[in-house]
Short mmCIF file of C-alpha atoms and ligand atoms in Angstrom, two decimals:
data_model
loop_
_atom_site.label_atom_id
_atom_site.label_comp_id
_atom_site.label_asym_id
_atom_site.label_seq_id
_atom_site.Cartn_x
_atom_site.Cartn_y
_atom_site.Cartn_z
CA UNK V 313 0.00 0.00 0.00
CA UNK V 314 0.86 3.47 -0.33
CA UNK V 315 0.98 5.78 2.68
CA UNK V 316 1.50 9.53 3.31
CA UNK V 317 4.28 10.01 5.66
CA UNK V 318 4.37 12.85 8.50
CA UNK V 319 7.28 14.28 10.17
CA UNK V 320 7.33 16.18 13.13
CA UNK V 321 10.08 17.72 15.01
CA UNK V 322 10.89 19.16 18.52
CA UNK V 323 14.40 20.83 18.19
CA UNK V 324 16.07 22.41 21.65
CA UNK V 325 18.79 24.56 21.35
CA UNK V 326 21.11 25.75 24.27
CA UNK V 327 20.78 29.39 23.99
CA UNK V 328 23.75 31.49 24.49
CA UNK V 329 23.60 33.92 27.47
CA UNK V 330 26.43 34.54 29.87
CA UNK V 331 24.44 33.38 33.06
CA UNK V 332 21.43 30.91 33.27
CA UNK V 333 17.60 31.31 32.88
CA UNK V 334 16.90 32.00 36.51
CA UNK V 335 19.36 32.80 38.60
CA UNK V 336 23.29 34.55 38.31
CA UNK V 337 25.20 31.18 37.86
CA UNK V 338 27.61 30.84 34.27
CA UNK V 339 25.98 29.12 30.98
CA UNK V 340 29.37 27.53 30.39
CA UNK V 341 30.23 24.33 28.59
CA UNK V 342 32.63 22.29 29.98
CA UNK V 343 33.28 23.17 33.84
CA UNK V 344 33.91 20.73 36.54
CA UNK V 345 31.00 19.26 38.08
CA UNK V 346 28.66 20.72 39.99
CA UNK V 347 30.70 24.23 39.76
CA UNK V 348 28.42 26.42 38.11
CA UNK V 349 25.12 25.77 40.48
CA UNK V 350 23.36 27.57 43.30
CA UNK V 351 20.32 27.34 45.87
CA UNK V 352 18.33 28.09 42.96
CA UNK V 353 19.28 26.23 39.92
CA UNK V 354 19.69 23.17 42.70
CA UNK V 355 16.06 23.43 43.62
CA UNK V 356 16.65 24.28 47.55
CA UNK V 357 13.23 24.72 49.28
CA UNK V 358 12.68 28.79 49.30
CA UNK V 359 15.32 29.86 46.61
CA UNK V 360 13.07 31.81 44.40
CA UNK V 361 13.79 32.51 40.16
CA UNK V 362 14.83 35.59 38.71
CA UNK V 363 14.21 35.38 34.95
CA UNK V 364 17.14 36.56 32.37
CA UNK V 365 15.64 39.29 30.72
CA UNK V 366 18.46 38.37 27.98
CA UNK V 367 17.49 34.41 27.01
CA UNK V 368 13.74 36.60 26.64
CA UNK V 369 15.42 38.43 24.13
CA UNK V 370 17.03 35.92 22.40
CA UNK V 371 14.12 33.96 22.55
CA UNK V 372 12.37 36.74 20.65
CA UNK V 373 14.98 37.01 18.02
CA UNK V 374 14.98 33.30 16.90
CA UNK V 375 11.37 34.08 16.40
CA UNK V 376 11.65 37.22 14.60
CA UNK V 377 14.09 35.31 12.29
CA UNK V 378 11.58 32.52 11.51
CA UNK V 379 8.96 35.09 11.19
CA UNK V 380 7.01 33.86 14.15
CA UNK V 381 4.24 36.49 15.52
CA UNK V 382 5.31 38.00 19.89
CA UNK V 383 2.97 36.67 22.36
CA UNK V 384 2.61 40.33 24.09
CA UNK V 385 2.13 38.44 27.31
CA UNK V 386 3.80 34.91 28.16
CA UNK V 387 3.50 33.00 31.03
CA UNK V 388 6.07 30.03 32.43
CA UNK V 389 4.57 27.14 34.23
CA UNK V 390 6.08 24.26 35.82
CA UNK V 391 6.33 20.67 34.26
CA UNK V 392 6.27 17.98 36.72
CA UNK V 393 8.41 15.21 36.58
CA UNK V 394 10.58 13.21 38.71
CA UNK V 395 13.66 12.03 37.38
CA UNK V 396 17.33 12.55 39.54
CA UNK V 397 18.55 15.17 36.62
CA UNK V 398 15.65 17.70 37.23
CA UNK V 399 16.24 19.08 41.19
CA UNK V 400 12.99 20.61 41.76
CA UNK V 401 10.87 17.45 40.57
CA UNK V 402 9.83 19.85 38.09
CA UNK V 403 11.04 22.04 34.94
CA UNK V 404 10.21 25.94 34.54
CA UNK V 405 8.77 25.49 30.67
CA UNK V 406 5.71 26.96 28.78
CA UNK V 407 2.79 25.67 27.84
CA UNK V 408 -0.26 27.85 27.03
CA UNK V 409 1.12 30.90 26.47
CA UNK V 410 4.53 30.68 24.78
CA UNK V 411 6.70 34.09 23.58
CA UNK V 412 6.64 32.94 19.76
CA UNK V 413 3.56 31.14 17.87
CA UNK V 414 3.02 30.92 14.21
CA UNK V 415 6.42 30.72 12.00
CA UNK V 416 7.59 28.65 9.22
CA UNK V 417 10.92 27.96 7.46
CA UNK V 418 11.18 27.25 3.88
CA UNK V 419 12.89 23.35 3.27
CA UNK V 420 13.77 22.97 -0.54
CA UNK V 421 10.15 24.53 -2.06
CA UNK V 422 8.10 24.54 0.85
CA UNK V 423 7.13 26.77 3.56
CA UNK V 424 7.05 23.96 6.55
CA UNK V 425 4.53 25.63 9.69
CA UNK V 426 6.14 26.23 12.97
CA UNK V 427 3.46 26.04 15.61
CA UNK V 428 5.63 27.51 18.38
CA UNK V 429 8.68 28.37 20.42
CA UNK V 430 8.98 28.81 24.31
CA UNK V 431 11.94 28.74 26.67
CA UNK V 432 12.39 26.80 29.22
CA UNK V 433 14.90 25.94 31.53
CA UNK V 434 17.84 22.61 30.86
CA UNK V 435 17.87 19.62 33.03
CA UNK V 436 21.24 18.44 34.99
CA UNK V 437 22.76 15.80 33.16
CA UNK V 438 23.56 12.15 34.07
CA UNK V 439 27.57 10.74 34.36
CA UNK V 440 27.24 7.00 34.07
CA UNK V 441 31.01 5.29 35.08
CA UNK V 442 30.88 1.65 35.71
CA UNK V 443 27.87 0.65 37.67
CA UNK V 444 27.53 3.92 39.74
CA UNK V 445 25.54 7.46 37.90
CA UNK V 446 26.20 11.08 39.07
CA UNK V 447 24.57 14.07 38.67
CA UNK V 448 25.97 17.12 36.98
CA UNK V 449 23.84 20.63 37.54
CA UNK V 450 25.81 23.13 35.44
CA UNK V 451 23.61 22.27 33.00
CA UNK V 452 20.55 22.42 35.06
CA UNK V 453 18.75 25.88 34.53
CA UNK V 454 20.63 26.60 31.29
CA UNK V 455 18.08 28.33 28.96
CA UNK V 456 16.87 26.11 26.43
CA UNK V 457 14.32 27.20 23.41
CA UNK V 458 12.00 24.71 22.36
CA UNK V 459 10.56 24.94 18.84
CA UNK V 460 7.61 22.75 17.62
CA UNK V 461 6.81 22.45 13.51
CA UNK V 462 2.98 22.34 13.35
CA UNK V 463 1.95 18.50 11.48
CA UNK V 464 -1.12 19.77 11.81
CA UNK V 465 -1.04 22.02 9.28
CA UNK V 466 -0.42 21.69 5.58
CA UNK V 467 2.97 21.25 3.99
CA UNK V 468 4.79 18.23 5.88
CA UNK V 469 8.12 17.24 5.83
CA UNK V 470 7.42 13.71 4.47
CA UNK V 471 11.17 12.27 3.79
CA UNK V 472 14.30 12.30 5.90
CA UNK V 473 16.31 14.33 3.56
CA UNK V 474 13.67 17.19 4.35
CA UNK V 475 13.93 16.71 8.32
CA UNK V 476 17.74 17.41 8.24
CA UNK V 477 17.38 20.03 5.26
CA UNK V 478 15.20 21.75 8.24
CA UNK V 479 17.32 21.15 10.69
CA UNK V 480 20.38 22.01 8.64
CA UNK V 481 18.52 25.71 8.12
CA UNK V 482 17.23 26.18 11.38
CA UNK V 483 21.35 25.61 12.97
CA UNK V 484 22.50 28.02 10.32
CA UNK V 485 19.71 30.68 11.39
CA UNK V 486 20.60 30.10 14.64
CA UNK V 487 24.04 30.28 15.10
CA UNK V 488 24.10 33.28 12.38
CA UNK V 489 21.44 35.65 14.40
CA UNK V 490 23.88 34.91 17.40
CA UNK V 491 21.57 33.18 19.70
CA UNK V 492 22.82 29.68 19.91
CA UNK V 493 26.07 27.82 19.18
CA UNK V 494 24.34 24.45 18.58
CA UNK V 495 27.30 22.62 18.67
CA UNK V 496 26.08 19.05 18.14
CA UNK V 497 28.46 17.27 20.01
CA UNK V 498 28.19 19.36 23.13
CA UNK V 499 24.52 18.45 23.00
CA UNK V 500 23.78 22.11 22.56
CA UNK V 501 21.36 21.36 19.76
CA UNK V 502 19.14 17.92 20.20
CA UNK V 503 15.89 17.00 18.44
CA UNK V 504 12.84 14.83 18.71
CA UNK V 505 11.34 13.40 15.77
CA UNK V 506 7.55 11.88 15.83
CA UNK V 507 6.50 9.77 12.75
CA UNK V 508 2.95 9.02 11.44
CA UNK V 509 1.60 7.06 8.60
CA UNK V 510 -1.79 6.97 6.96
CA UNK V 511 -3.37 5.85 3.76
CA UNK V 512 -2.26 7.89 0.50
CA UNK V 513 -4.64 10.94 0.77
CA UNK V 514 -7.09 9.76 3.84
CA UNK V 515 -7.70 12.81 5.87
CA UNK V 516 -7.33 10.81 8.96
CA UNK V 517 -4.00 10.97 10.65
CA UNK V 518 -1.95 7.99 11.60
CA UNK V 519 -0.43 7.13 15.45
CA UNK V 520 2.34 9.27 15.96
CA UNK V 521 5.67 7.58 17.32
CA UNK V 522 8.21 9.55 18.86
CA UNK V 523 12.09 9.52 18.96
CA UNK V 524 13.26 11.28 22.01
CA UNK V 525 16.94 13.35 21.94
CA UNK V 526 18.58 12.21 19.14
CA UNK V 527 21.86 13.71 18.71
CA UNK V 528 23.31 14.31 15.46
CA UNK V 529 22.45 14.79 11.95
CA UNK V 530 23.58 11.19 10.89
CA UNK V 531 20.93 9.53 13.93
CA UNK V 532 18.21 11.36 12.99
CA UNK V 533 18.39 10.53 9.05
CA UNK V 534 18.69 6.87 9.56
CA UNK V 535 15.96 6.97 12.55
CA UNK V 536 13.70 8.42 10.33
CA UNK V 537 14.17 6.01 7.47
CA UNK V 538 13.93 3.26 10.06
CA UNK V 539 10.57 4.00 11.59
CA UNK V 540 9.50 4.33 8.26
CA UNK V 541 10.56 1.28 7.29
CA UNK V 542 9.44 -0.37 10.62
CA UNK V 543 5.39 1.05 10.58
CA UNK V 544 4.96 0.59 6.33
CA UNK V 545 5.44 -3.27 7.46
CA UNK V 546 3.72 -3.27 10.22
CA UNK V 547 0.28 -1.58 8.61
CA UNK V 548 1.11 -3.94 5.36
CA UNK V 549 0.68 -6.96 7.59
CA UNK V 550 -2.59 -5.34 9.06
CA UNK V 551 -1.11 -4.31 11.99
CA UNK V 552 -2.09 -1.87 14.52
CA UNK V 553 0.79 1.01 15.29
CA UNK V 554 1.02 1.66 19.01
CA UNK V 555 1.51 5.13 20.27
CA UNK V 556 5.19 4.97 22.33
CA UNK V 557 8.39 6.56 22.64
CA UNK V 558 11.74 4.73 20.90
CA UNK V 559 15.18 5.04 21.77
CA UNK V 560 17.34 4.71 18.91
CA UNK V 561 20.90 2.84 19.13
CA UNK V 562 23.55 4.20 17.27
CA UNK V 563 25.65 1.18 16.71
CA UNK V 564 22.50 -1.41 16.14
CA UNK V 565 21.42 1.12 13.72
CA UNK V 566 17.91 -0.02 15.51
CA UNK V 567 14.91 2.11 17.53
CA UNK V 568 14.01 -0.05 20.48
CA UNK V 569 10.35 0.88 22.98
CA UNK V 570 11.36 3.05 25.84
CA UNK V 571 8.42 3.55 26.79
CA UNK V 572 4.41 4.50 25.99
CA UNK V 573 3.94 7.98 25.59
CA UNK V 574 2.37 10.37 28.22
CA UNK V 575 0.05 12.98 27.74
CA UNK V 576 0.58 16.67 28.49
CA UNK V 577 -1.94 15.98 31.67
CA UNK V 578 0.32 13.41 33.06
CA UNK V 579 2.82 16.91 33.81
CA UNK V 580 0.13 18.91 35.44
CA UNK V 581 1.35 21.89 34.09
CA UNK V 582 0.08 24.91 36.18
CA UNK V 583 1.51 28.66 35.75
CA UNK V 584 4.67 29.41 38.15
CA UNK V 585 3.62 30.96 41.09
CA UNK V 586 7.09 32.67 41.65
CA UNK V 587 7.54 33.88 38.26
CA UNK V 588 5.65 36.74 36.73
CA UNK V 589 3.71 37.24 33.19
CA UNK V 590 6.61 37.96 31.14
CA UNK V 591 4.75 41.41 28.94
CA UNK V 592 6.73 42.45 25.86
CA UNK V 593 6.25 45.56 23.78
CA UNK V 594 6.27 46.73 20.56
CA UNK V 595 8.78 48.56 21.27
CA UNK V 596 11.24 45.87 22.10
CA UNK V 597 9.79 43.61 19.18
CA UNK V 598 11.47 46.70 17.26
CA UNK V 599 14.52 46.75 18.91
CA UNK V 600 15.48 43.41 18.96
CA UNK V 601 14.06 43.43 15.48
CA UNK V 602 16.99 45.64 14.33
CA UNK V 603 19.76 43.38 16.46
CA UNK V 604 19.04 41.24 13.51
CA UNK V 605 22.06 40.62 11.01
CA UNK V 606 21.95 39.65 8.11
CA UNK V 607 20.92 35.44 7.87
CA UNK V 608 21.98 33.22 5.67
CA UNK V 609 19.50 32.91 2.84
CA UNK V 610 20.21 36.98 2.56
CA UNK V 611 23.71 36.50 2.46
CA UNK V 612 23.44 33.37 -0.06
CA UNK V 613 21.25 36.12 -1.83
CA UNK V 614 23.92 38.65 -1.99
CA UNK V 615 26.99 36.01 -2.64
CA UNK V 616 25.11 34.68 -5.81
CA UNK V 617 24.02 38.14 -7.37
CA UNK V 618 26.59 40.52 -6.37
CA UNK V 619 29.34 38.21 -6.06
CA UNK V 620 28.79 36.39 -8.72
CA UNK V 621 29.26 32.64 -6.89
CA UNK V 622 27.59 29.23 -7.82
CA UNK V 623 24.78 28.05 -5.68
CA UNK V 624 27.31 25.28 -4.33
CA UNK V 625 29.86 27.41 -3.89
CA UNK V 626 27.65 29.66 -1.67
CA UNK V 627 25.96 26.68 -0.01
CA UNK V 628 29.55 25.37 1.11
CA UNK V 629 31.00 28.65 1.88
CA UNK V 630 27.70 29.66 4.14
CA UNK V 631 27.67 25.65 5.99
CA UNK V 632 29.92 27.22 8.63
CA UNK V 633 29.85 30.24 9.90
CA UNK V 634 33.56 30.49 10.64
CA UNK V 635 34.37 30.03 7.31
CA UNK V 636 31.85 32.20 5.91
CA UNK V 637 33.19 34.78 8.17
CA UNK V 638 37.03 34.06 7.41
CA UNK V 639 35.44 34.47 3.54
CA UNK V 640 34.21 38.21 4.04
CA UNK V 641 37.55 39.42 5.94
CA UNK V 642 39.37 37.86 2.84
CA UNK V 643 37.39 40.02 0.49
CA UNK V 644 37.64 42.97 2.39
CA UNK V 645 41.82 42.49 1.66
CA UNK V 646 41.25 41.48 -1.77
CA UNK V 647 38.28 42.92 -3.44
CA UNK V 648 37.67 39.44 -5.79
CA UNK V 649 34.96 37.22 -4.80
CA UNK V 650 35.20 34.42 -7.31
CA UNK V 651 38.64 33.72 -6.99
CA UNK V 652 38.53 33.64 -3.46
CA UNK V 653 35.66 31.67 -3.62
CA UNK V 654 37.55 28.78 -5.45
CA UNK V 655 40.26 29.33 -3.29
CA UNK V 656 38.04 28.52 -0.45
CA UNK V 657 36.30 25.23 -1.88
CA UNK V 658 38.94 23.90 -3.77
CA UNK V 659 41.87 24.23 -0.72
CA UNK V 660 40.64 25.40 2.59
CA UNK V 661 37.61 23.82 3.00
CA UNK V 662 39.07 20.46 1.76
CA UNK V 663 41.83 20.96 4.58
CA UNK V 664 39.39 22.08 7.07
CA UNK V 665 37.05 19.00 6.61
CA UNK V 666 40.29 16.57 7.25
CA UNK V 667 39.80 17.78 11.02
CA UNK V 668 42.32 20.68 11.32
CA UNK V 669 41.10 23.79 12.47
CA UNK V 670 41.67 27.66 10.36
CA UNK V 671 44.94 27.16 9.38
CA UNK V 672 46.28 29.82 7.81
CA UNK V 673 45.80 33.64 8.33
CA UNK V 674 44.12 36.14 6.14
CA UNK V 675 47.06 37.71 5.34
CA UNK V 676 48.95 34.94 4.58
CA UNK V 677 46.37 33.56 2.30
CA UNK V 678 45.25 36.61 0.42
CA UNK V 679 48.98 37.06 -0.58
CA UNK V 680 49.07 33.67 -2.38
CA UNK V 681 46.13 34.32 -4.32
CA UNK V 682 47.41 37.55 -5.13
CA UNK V 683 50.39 36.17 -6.14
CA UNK V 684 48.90 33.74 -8.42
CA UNK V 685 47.07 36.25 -9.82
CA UNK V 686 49.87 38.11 -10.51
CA UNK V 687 51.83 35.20 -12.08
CA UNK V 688 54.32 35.82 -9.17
CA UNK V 689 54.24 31.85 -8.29
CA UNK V 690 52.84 29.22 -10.74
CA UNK V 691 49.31 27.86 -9.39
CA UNK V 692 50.26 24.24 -8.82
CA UNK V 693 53.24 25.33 -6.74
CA UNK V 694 51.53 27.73 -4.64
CA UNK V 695 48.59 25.09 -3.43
CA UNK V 696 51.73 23.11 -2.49
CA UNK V 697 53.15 25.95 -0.44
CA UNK V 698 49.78 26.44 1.29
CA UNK V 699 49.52 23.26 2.43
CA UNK V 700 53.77 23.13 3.45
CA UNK V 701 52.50 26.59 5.82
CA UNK V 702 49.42 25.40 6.83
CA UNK V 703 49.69 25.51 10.66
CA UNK V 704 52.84 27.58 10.57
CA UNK V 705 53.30 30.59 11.81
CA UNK V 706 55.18 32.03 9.18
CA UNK V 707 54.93 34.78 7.03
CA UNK V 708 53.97 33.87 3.57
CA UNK V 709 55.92 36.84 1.22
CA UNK V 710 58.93 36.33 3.09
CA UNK V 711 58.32 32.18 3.53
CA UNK V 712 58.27 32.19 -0.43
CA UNK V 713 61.33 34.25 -0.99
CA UNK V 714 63.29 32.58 1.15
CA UNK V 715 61.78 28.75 -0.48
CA UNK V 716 63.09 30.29 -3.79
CA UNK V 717 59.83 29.44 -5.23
CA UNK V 718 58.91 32.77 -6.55
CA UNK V 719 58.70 32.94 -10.56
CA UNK V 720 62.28 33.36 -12.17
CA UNK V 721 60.96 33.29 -15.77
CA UNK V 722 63.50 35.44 -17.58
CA UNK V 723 63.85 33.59 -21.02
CA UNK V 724 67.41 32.31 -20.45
CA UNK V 725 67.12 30.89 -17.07
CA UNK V 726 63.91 28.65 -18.76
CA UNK V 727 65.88 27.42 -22.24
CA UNK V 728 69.08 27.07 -20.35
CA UNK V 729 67.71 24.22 -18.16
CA UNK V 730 65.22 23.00 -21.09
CA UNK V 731 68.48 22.54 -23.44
CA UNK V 732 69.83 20.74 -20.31
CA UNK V 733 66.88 18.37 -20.27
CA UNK V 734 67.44 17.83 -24.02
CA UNK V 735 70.54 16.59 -23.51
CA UNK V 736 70.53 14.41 -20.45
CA UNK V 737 67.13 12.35 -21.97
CA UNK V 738 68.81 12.10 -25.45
CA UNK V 739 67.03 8.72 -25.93
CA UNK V 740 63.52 10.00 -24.86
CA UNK V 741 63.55 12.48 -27.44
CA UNK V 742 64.58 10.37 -30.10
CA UNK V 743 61.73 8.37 -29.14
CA UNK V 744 59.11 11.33 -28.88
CA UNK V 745 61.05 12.25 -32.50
CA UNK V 746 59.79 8.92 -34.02
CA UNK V 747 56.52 9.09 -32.43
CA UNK V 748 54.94 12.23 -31.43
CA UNK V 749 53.62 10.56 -28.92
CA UNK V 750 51.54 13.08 -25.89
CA UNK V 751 52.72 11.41 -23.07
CA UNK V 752 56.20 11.60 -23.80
CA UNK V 753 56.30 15.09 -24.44
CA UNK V 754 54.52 15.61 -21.41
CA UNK V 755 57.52 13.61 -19.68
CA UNK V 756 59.87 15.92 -20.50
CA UNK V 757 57.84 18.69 -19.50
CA UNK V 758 57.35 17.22 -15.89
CA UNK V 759 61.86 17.41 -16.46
CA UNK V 760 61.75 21.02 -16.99
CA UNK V 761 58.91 21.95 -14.06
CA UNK V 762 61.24 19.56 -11.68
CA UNK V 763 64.73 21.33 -12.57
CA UNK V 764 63.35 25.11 -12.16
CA UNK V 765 61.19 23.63 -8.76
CA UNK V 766 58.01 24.72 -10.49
CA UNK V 767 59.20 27.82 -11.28
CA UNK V 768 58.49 27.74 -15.06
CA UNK V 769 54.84 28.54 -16.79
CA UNK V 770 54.20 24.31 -18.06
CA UNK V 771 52.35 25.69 -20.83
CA UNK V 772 54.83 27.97 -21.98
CA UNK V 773 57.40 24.90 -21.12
CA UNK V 774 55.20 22.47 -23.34
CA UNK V 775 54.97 25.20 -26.94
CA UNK V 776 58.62 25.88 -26.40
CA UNK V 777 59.28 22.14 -26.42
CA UNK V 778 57.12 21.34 -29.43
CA UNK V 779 59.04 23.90 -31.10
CA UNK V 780 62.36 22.64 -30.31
CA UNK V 781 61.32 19.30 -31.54
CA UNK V 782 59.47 19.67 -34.73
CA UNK V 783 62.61 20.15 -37.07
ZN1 LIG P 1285 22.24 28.87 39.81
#
């Protein structure tokens, strides 16, 4: 049978804010255990929550960027649940009245519904060693944005590839605009999927199966093509979908029942008595409005029709911001787009990928291409020397000089060493003599490239041999 296929996602995002969502201590990655806490974000009986006027406002930016609509009032509740990473038995979250309702994000050609984001507050996080757990609380009370597409509402995402192109888009916007670093392996960014089939074009929905935290891009594409997979055989056979929670193992490359799913009652969400209704203006709609810069699909904009790059090129250029950003402060130092641009996807970003970090400077880099340009160093040559520097803290100009690699192409210096070659590979020549064979000639160009170190134009090498060797 044929079935319609709906996706649904739940991404949370870590936002970035110096302190936490209700209290003074750091939103920091990465410091011992248990450093970063207090009576508050530990849930001791009578510490009361000061909200962080700041995650509000960065809450209200990642909705002005997906063109969400302000509540003008929102309201944080608590979500009750006991589980040893969540101190107060219950999480400071929003439910009925969250700051952003009603946005959307284009994936390939279609305008996929948002149906809301709220913040909330992070739980601790779990240690397992061996047989015994611990509880780590920096994390606890870390302000965390929850955004909900809408699969109630017409287009879904109906394929994997469309899940991650959303995710993919929603990262970018994120980490552009400044309001989360969504660094996947930190678990800054995590996402739950839910997964529904029904008959092709029956009106009535399917039983939704969700897929709780799945970290990275790799889990969630092969997760999705699983369940997939796994309810298509199940309603082919006539059987009945049940309504649970998976877990999804990695290494199996299998989703296993975690457990059947609760229902928003089973929280008893009820408004925060110690938190006031959060009431936000028009006026600081507008001013966070113009804290804005520019996002990626107006900077892809700009890249393809002022600087004249390929789609791909921009696409590659724009994956990571760092890069992207390393891009601009090249152009500002040398005012040509589309050379850089190759530059950038033909030899950084293939050096980058290979797991080293940035590793050559601005200045170092726009001289090479310069150079090139210039026909100071032959091209070949100079991709070698940026890969000999890469990592080194050297300066390029004066590198090259002292390398001798720098173009020496006065006439004489060229023939003397080609006449040389002649001579040496007397019995190659003969042979290219008797056969005009490509290859050979190319040999003996390789001879001349490798006696002036790649000083020599090959081209220039190659007519000047032909010449030679015609009478
Ligand atoms: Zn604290």
């Amino acid at each position: 049978m044929q079935y319609d296929v709906i996706i649904g996602l739940e991404v949370h995002a870590e936002l970035k804010t110096k302190s936490k969502c209700f209290c003074s201590c750091k939103n920091e990655y990465g410091s011992s255990p248990n450093s970063n806490c207090c009576p508050v974000c530990v849930g001791l009986p009578g510490a009361l929550p000061i909200l962080n006027k700041y995650a509000v406002e960065q809450t209200i930016k990642a909705g002005l960027a997906l063109g969400f609509e302000i509540n003008k009032t929102a309201i944080f509740e608590r979500k009750n649940y006991f589980y040893p990473d969540l101190a107060k038995a219950y999480q400071i979250s929003q439910l009925e009245k969250p700051i952003c309702i009603n946005g959307h994000l284009k994936v390939f050609d279609k305008q996929i519904p948002i149906n809301r984001i709220h913040l909330e507050e992070d739980a601790g996080k779990l240690v397992h060693e061996g047989k015994e757990t611990f509880v780590d609380y920096n994390r606890g009370g870390v302000p965390l944005i929850e955004l909900v597409t809408d699969a109630l509402k017409e287009p879904h995402m109906e394929t994997a590839d469309e899940a991650i192109e959303f995710l993919t888009k929603l990262r970018q916007i994120y980490v552009y605009a400044g309001i989360a670093d969504c660094e996947l392996e930190k678990g800054q960014m995590r996402a739950d999927v839910n997964i529904s089939l029904k008959p092709k074009g029956s009106d009535k929905y399917g039983t939704k199966v969700e897929m709780k935290n799945l970290m990275g891009f790799k889990s969630i594409y092969s997760a999705i093509n699983y369940e997939i997979a796994r309810q298509k055989e199940i309603l082919d056979d006539g059987g009945v979908v049940e309504q649970e929670t998976r877990k999804w193992d990695f290494d199996k490359g299998e989703s296993y029942t975690m457990r059947t799913k609760e229902n928003a009652e089973d929280y008893r969400y009820f408004p925060d008595p110690d938190l006031l209704a959060v009431n936000i203006s028009n006026e600081d709609i507008e001013r966070i409005r113009k804290q804005l810069p520019p996002l990626p699909d107006e900077i892809k904009e700009k890249y393809i029709t002022q600087y004249g790059l390929s789609e791909y090129d921009t696409d590659v250029i724009l994956a990571d911001k760092k890069i992207a950003d390393f891009y601009e402060e090249c152009i500002l130092e040398y005012d040509k787009p589309k050379t850089v641009a190759n530059w950038f996807t033909t030899e950084i970003l293939a050096r980058i990928k290979g797991g080293a970090g940035l590793g050559i400077s601005k200045e170092n880099l726009v001289w090479i291409i310069r150079a090139v340009d210039d026909k100071k160093i032959q091209r070949l040559t100079a991709k070698e020397f940026l890969a000999d520097i890469w990592s080194k803290n050297v300066d390029a100009e004066a590198e090259a000089k002292k390398r001798g690699i720098m173009a020496d192409l006065s006439s004489d210096f060229v023939f003397s060493i080609l006449d040389k070659v002649l001579q040496e590979k007397n019995e190659v020549v003969t042979q290219y003599k008797n056969e005009k064979d490509e290859k050979i000639l190319n040999f003996l160009v390789g001879q001349v490239m490798k006696e002036t170190k790649g000083k020599a134009n090959a081209q220039e090498v190659k007519e000047k041999l032909k010449e030679k060797l015609s009478d």
